[in-house]
Short mmCIF file of N, CA and C in Angstrom, two decimals:
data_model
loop_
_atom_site.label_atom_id
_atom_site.label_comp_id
_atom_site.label_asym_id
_atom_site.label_seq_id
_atom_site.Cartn_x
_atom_site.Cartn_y
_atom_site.Cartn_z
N UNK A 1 93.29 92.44 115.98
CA UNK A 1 93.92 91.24 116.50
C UNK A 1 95.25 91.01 115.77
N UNK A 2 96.33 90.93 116.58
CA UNK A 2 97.79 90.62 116.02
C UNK A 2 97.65 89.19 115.09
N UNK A 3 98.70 88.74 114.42
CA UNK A 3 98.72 87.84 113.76
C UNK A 3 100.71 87.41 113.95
N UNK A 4 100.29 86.22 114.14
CA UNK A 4 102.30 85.87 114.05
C UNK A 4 102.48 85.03 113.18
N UNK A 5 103.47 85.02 113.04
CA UNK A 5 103.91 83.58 111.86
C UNK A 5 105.91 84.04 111.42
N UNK A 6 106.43 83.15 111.40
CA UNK A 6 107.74 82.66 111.06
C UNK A 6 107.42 83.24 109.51
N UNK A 7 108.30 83.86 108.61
CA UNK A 7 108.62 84.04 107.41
C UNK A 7 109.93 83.51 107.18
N UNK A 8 110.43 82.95 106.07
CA UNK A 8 111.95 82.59 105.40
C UNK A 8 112.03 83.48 104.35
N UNK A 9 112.87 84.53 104.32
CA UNK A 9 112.83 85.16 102.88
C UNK A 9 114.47 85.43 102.93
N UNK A 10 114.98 84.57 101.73
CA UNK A 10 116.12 84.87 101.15
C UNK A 10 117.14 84.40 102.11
N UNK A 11 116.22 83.10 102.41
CA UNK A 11 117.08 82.01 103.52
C UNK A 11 116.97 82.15 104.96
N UNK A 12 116.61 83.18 105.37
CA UNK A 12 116.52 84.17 107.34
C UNK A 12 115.30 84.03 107.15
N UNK A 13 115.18 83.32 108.82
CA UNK A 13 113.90 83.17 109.15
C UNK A 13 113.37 84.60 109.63
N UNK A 14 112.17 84.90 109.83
CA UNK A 14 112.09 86.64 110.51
C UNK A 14 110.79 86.00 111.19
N UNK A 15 110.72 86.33 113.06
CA UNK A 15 109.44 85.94 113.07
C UNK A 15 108.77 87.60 113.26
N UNK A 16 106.84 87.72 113.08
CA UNK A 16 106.54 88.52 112.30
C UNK A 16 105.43 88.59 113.18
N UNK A 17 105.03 90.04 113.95
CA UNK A 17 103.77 90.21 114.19
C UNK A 17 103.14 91.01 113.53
N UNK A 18 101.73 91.07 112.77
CA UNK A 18 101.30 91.91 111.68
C UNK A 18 99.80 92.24 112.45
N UNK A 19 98.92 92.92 112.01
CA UNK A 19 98.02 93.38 112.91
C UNK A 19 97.02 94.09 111.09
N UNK A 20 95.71 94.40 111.72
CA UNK A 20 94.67 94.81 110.40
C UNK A 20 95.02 96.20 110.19
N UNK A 21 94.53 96.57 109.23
CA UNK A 21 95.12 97.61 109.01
C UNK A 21 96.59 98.05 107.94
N UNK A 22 97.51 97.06 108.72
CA UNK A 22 98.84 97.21 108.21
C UNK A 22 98.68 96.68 107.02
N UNK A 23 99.74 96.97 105.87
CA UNK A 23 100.04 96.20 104.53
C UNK A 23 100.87 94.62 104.74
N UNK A 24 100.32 94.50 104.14
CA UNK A 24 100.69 92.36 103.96
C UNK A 24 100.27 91.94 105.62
N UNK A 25 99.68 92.26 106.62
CA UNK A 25 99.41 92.01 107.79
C UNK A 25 99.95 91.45 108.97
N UNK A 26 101.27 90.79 108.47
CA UNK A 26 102.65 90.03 108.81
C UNK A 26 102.96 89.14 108.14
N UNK A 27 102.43 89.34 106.80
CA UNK A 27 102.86 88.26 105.62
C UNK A 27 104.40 89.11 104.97
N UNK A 28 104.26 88.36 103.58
CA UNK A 28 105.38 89.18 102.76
C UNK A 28 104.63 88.98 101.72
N UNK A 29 104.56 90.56 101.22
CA UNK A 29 104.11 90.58 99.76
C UNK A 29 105.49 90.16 98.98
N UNK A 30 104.90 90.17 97.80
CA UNK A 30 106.16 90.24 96.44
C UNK A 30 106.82 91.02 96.15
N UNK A 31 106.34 92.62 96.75
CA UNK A 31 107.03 93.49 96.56
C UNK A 31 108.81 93.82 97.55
N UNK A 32 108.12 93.58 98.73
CA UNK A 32 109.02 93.69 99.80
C UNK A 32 109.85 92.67 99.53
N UNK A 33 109.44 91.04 99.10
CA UNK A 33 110.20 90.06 99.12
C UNK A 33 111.62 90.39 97.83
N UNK A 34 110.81 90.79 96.75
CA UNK A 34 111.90 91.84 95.54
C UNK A 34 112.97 92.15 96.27
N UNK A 35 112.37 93.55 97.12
CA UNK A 35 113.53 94.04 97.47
C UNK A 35 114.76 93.67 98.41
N UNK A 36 114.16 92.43 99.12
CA UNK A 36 114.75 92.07 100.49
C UNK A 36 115.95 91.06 99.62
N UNK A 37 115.51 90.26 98.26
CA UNK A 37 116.02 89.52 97.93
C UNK A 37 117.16 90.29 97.09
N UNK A 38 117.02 91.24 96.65
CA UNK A 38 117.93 92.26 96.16
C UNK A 38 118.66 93.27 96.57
N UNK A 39 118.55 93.70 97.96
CA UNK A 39 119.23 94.76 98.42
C UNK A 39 120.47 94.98 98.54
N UNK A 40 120.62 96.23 97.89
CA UNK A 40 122.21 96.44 97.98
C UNK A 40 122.08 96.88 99.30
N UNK A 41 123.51 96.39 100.16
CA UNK A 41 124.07 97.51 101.09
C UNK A 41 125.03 98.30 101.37
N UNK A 42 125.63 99.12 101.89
CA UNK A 42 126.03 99.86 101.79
C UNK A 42 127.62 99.59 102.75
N UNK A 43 128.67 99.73 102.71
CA UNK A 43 130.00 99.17 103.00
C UNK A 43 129.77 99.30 104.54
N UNK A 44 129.29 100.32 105.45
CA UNK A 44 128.94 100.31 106.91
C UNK A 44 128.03 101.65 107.18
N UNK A 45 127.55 101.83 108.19
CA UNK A 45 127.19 103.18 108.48
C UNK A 45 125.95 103.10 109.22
N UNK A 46 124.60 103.78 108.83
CA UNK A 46 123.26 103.48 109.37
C UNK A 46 122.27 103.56 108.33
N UNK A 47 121.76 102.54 108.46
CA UNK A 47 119.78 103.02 107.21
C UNK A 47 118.63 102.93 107.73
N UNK A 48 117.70 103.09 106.94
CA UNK A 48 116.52 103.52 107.58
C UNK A 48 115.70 102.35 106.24
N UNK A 49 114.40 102.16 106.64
CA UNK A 49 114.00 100.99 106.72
C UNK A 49 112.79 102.28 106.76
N UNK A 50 112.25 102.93 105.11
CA UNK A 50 111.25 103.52 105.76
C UNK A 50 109.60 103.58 105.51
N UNK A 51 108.57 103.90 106.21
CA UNK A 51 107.60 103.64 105.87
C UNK A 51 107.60 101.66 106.34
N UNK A 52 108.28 101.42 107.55
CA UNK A 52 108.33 100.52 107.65
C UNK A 52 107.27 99.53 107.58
N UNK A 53 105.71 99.91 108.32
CA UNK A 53 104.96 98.78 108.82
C UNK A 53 105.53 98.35 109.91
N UNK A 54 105.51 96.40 109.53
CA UNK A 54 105.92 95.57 110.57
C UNK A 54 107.37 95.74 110.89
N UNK A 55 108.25 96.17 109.86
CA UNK A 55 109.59 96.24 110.10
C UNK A 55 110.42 95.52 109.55
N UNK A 56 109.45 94.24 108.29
CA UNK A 56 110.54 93.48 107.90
C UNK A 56 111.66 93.60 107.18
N UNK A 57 111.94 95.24 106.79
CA UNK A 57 112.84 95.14 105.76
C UNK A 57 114.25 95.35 106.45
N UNK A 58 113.93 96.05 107.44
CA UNK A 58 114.94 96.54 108.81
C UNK A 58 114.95 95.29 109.62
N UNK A 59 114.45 94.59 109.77
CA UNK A 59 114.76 93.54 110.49
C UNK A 59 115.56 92.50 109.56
N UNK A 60 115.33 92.33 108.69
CA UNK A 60 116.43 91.56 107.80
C UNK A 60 117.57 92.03 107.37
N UNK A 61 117.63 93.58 107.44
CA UNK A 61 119.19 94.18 107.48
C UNK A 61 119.50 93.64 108.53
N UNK A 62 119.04 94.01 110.14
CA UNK A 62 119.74 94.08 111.12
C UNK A 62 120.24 92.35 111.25
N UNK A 63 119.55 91.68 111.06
CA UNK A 63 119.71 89.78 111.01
C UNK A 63 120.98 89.75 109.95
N UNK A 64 121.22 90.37 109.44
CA UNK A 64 122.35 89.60 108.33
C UNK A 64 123.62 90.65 108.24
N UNK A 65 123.25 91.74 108.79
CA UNK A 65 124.47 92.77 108.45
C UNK A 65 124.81 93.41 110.15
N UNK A 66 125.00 92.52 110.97
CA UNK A 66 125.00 92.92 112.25
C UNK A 66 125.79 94.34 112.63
N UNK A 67 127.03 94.69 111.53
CA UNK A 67 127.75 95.78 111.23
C UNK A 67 127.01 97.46 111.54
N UNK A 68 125.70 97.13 111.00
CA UNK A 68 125.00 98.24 110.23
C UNK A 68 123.73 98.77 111.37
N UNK A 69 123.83 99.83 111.48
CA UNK A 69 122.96 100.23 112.74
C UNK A 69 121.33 100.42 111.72
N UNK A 70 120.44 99.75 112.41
CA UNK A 70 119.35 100.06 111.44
C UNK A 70 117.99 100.84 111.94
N UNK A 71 117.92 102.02 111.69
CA UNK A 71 116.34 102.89 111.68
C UNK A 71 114.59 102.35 111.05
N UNK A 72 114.14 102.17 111.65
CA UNK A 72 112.33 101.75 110.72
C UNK A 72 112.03 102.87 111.65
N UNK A 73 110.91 103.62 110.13
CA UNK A 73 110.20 104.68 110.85
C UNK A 73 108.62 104.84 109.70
N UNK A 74 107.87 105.15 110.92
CA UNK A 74 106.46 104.71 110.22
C UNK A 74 105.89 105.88 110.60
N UNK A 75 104.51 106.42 109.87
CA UNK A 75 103.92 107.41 110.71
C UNK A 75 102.96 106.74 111.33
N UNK A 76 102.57 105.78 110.88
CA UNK A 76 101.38 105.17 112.40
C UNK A 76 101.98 104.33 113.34
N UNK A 77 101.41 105.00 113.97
CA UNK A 77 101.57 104.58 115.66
C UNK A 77 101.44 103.19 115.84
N UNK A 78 100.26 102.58 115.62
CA UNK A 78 100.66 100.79 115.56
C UNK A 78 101.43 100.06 115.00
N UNK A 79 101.66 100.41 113.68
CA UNK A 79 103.20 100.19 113.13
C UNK A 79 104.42 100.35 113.66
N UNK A 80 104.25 101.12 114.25
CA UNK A 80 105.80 101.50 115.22
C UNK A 80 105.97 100.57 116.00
N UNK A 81 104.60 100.13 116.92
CA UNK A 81 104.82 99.24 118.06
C UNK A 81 104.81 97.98 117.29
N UNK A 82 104.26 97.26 116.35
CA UNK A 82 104.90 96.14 115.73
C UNK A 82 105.87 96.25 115.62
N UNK A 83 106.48 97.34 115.22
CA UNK A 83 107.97 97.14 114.33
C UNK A 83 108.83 96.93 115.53
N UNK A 84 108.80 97.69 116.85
CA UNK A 84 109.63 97.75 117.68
C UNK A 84 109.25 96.18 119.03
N UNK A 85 108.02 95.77 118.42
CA UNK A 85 107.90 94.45 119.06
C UNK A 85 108.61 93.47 117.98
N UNK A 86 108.17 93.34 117.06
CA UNK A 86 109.59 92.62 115.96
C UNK A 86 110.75 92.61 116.30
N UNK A 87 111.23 93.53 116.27
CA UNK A 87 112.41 93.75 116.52
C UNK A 87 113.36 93.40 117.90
N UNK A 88 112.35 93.45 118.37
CA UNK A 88 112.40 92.27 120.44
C UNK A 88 112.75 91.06 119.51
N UNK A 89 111.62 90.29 119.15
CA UNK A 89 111.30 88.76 119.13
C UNK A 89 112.56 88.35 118.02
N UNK A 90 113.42 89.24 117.30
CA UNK A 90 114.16 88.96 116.44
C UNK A 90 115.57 89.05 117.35
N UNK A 91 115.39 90.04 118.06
CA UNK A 91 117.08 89.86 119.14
C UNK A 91 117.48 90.97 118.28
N UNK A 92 116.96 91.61 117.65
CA UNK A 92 117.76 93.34 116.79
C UNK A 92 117.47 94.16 117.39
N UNK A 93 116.53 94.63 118.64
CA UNK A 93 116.41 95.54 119.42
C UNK A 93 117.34 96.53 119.81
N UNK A 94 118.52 95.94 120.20
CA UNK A 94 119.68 96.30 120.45
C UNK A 94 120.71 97.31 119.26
N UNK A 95 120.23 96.86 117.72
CA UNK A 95 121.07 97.36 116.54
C UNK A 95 119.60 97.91 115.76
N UNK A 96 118.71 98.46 116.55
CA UNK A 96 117.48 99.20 116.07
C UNK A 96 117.22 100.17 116.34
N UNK A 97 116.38 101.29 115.93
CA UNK A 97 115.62 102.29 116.39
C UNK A 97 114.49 102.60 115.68
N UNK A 98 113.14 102.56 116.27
CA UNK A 98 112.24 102.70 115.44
C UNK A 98 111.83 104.14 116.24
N UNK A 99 110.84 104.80 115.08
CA UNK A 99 111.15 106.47 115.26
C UNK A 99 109.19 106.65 114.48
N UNK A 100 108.84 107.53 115.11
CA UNK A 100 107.14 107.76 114.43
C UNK A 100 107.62 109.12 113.88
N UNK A 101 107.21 108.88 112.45
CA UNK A 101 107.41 109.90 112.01
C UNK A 101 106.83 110.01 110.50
N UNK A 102 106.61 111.54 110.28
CA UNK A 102 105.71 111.53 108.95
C UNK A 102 106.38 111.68 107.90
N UNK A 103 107.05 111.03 107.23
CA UNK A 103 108.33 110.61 106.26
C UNK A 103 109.87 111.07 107.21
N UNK A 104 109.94 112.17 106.75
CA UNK A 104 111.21 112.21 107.63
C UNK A 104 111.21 113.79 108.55
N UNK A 105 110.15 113.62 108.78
CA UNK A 105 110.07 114.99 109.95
C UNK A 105 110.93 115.21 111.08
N UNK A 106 110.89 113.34 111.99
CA UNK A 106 111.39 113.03 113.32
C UNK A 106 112.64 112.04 112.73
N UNK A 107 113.43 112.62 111.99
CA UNK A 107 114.56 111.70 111.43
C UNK A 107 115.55 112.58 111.14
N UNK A 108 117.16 112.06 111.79
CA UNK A 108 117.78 113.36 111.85
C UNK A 108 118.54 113.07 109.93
N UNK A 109 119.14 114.33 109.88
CA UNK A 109 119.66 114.67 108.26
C UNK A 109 120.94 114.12 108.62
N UNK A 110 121.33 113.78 106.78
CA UNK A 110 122.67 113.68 106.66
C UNK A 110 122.96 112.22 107.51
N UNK A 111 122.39 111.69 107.69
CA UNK A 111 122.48 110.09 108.60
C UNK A 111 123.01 108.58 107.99
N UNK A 112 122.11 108.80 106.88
CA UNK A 112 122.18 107.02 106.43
C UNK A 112 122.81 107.11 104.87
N UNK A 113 123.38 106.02 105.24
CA UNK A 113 123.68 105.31 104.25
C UNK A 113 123.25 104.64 102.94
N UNK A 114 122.18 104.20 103.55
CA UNK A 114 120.81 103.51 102.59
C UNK A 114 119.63 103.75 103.28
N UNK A 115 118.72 104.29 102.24
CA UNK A 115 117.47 103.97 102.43
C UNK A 115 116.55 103.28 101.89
N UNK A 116 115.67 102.36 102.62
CA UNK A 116 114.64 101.13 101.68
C UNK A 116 113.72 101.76 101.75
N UNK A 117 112.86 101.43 100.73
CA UNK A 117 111.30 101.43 100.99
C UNK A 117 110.41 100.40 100.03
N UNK A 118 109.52 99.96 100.64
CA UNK A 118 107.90 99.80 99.68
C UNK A 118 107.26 100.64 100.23
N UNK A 119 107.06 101.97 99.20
CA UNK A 119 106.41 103.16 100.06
C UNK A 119 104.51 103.08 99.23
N UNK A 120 104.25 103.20 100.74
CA UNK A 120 102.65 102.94 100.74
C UNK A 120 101.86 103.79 99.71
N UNK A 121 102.09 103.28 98.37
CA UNK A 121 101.28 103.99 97.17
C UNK A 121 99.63 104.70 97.57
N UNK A 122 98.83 103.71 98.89
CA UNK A 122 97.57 104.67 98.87
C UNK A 122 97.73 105.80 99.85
N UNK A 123 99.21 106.12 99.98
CA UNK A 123 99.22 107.20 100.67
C UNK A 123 99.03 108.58 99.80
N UNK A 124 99.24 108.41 98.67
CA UNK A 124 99.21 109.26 97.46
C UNK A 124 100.68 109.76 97.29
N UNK A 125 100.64 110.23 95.31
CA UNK A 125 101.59 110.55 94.89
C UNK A 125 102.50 111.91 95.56
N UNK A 126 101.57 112.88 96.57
CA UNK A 126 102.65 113.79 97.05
C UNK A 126 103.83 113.30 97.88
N UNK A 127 102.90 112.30 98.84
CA UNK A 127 103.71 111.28 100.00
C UNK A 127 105.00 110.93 99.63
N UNK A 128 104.62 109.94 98.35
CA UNK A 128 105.74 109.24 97.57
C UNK A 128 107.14 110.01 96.70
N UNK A 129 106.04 111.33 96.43
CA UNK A 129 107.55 112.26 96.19
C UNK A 129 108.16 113.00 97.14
N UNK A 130 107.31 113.00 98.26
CA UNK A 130 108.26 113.71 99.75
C UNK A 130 109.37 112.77 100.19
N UNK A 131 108.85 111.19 99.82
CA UNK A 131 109.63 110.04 100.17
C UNK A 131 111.04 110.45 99.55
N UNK A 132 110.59 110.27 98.00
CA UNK A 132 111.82 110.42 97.30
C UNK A 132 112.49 111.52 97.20
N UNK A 133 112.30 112.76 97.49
CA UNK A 133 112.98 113.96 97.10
C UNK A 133 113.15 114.35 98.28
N UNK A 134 112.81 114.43 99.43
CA UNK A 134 113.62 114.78 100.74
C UNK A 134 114.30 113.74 100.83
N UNK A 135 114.66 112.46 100.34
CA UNK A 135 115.65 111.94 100.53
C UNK A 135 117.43 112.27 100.90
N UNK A 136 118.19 113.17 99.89
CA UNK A 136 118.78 113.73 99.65
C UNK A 136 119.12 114.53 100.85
N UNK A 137 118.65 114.82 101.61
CA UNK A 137 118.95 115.43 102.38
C UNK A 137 119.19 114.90 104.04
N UNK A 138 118.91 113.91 103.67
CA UNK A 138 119.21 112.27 104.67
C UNK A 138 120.08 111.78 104.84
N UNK A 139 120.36 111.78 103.08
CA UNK A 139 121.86 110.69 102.98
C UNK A 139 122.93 111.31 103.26
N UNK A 140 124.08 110.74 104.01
CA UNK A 140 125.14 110.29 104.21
C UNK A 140 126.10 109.98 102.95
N UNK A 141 127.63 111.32 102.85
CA UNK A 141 128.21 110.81 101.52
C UNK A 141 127.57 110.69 100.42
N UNK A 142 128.05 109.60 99.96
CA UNK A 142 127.38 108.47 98.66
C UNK A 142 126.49 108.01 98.82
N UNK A 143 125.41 108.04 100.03
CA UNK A 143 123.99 107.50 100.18
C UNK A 143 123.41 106.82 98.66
N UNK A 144 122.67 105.93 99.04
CA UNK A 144 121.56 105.72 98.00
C UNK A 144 120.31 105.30 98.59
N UNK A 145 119.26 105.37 97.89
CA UNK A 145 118.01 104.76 98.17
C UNK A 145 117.51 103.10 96.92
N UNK A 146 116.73 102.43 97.95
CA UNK A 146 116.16 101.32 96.83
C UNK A 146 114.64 101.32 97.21
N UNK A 147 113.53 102.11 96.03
CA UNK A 147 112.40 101.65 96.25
C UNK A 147 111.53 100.52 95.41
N UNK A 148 110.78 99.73 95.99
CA UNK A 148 110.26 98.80 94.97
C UNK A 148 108.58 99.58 94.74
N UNK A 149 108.67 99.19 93.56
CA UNK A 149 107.03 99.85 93.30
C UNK A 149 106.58 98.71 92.41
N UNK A 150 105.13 98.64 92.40
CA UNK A 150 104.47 97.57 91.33
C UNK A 150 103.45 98.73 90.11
N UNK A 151 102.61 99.70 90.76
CA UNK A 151 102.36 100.89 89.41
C UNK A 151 103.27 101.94 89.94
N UNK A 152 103.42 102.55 88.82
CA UNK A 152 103.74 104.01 89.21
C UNK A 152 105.19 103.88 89.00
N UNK A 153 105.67 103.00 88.53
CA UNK A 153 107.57 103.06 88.77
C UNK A 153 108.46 104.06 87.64
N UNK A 154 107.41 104.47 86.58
CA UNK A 154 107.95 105.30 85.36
C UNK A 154 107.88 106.71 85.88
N UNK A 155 106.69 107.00 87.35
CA UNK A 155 106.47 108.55 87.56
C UNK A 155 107.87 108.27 88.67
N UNK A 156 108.13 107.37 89.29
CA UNK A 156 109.07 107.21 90.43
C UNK A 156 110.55 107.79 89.90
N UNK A 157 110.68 106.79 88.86
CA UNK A 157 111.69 107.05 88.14
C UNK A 157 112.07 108.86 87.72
N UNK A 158 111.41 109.30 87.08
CA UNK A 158 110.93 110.53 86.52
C UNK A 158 111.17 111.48 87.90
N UNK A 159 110.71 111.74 88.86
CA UNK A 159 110.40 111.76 90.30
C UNK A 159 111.91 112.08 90.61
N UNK A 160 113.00 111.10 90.67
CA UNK A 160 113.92 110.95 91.13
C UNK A 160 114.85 111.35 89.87
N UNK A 161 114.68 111.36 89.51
CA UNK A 161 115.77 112.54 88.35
C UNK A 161 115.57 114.37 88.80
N UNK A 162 114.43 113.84 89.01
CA UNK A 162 114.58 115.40 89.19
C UNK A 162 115.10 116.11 90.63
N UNK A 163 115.46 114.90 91.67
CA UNK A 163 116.42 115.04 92.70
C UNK A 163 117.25 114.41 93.22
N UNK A 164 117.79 113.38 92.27
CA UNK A 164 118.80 112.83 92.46
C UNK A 164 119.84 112.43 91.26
N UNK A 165 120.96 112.45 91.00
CA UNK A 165 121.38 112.54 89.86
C UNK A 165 121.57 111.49 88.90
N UNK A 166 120.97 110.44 89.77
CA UNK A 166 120.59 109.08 88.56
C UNK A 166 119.66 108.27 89.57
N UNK A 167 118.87 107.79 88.88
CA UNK A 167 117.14 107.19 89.31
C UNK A 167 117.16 106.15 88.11
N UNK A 168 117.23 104.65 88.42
CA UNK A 168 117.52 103.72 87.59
C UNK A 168 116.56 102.32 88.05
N UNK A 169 116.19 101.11 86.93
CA UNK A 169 115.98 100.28 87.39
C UNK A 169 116.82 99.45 87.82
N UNK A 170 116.74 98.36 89.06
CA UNK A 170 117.64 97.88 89.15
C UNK A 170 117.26 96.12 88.96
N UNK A 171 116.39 95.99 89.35
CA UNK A 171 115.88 95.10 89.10
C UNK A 171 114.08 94.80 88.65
N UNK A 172 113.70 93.55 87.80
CA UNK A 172 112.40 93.83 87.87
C UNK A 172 112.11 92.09 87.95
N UNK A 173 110.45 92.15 88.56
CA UNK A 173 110.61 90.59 88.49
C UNK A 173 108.52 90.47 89.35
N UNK A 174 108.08 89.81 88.74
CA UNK A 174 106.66 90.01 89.20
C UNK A 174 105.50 90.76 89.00
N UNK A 175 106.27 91.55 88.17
CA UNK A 175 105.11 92.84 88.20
C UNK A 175 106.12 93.92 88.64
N UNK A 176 106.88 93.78 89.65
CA UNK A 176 107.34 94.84 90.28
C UNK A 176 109.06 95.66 90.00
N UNK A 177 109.34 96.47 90.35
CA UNK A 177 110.32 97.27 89.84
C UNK A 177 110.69 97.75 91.08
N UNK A 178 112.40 97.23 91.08
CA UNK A 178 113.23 97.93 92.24
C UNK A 178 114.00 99.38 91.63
N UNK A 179 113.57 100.51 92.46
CA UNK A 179 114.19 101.72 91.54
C UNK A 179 115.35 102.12 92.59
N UNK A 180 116.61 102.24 91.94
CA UNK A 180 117.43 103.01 92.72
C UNK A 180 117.74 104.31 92.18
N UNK A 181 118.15 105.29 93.26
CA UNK A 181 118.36 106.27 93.15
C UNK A 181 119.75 106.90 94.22
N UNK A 182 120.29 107.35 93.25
CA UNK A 182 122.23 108.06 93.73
C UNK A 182 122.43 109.11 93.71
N UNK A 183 122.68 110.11 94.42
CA UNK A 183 123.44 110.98 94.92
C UNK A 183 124.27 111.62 93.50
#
């Protein structure tokens, strides 16, 4: 059974359909809220929003940076259709593309600008380093990535040195740790 509800995070309202199964269900954890409240972006171009879920992290790019063409891509299939029903009820449909895909299989290279994530830790640690280390081969230029993690942010860190040429904290606050990583 879907679930809706209005969220305010970082002033933008986002309204939110979340469903069982999914992470935070159409809530906002603390983690996502971290990052949403912190995100760098990137001067113009396209990002990806990945391991989306519901879509809120891509839907709050596309709400505030109308400039910026924005990608959410999930590998489950009900996630997709939240994200791309979100993305209706928000009016970003239009500056969206949501894409099913198993990290970045169905995602073309060399594309974005930025990439977000709260990447789904019980997917396991290989997941999370396919996340981070095929990255690189995504980005666009000067690309960067911002992931938030709550355990695991010292192997993340570690992780991303070893394919990207600086993997840093950028922020921390809750428990949780926003890690960026540069080109």
């Amino acid at each position: 059974m879907r679930t809706y509800r209005t969220i305010i995070v970082a002033g933008v309202p986002i309204k939110l359909y979340g469903g069982p199964g999914l992470f935070a269900k159409g809530g906002l954890d603390k983690g996502t809220q971290l990052l949403i409240e912190n995100i760098e972006f990137p001067s113009s171009g396209v990002v990806l929003d990945l391991a989306c879920g519901n879509g809120i992290i891509g839907i709050f790019i596309a709400l505030v940076r109308k400039d910026l063409k924005v990608y959410m891509s999930d590998i489950d299939a009900r996630a997709v259709e939240l994200a791309k029903l979100n993305a209706r009820i928000n009016n970003v449909d239009d500056r969206t593309v949501v894409v099913e895909s198993d990290v970045y299989a169905n995602l073309p290279k060399k594309m974005f600008s930025a990439i977000y994530s709260n990447p789904p830790l019980k997917a396991g640690w290989s997941v999370i380093e396919r996340m981070i280390c095929e990255g690189p081969e995504h980005l666009a230029g000067k690309g960067f990535m911002q992931f938030v993690f709550a355990k695991g942010w010292e192997k993340a860190v570690e992780i991303g040195k070893r394919c990207f040429s600086q993997a840093y904290i950028v922020k921390s606050k809750w428990g949780y740790k926003i890690v960026k990583y540069e080109l």
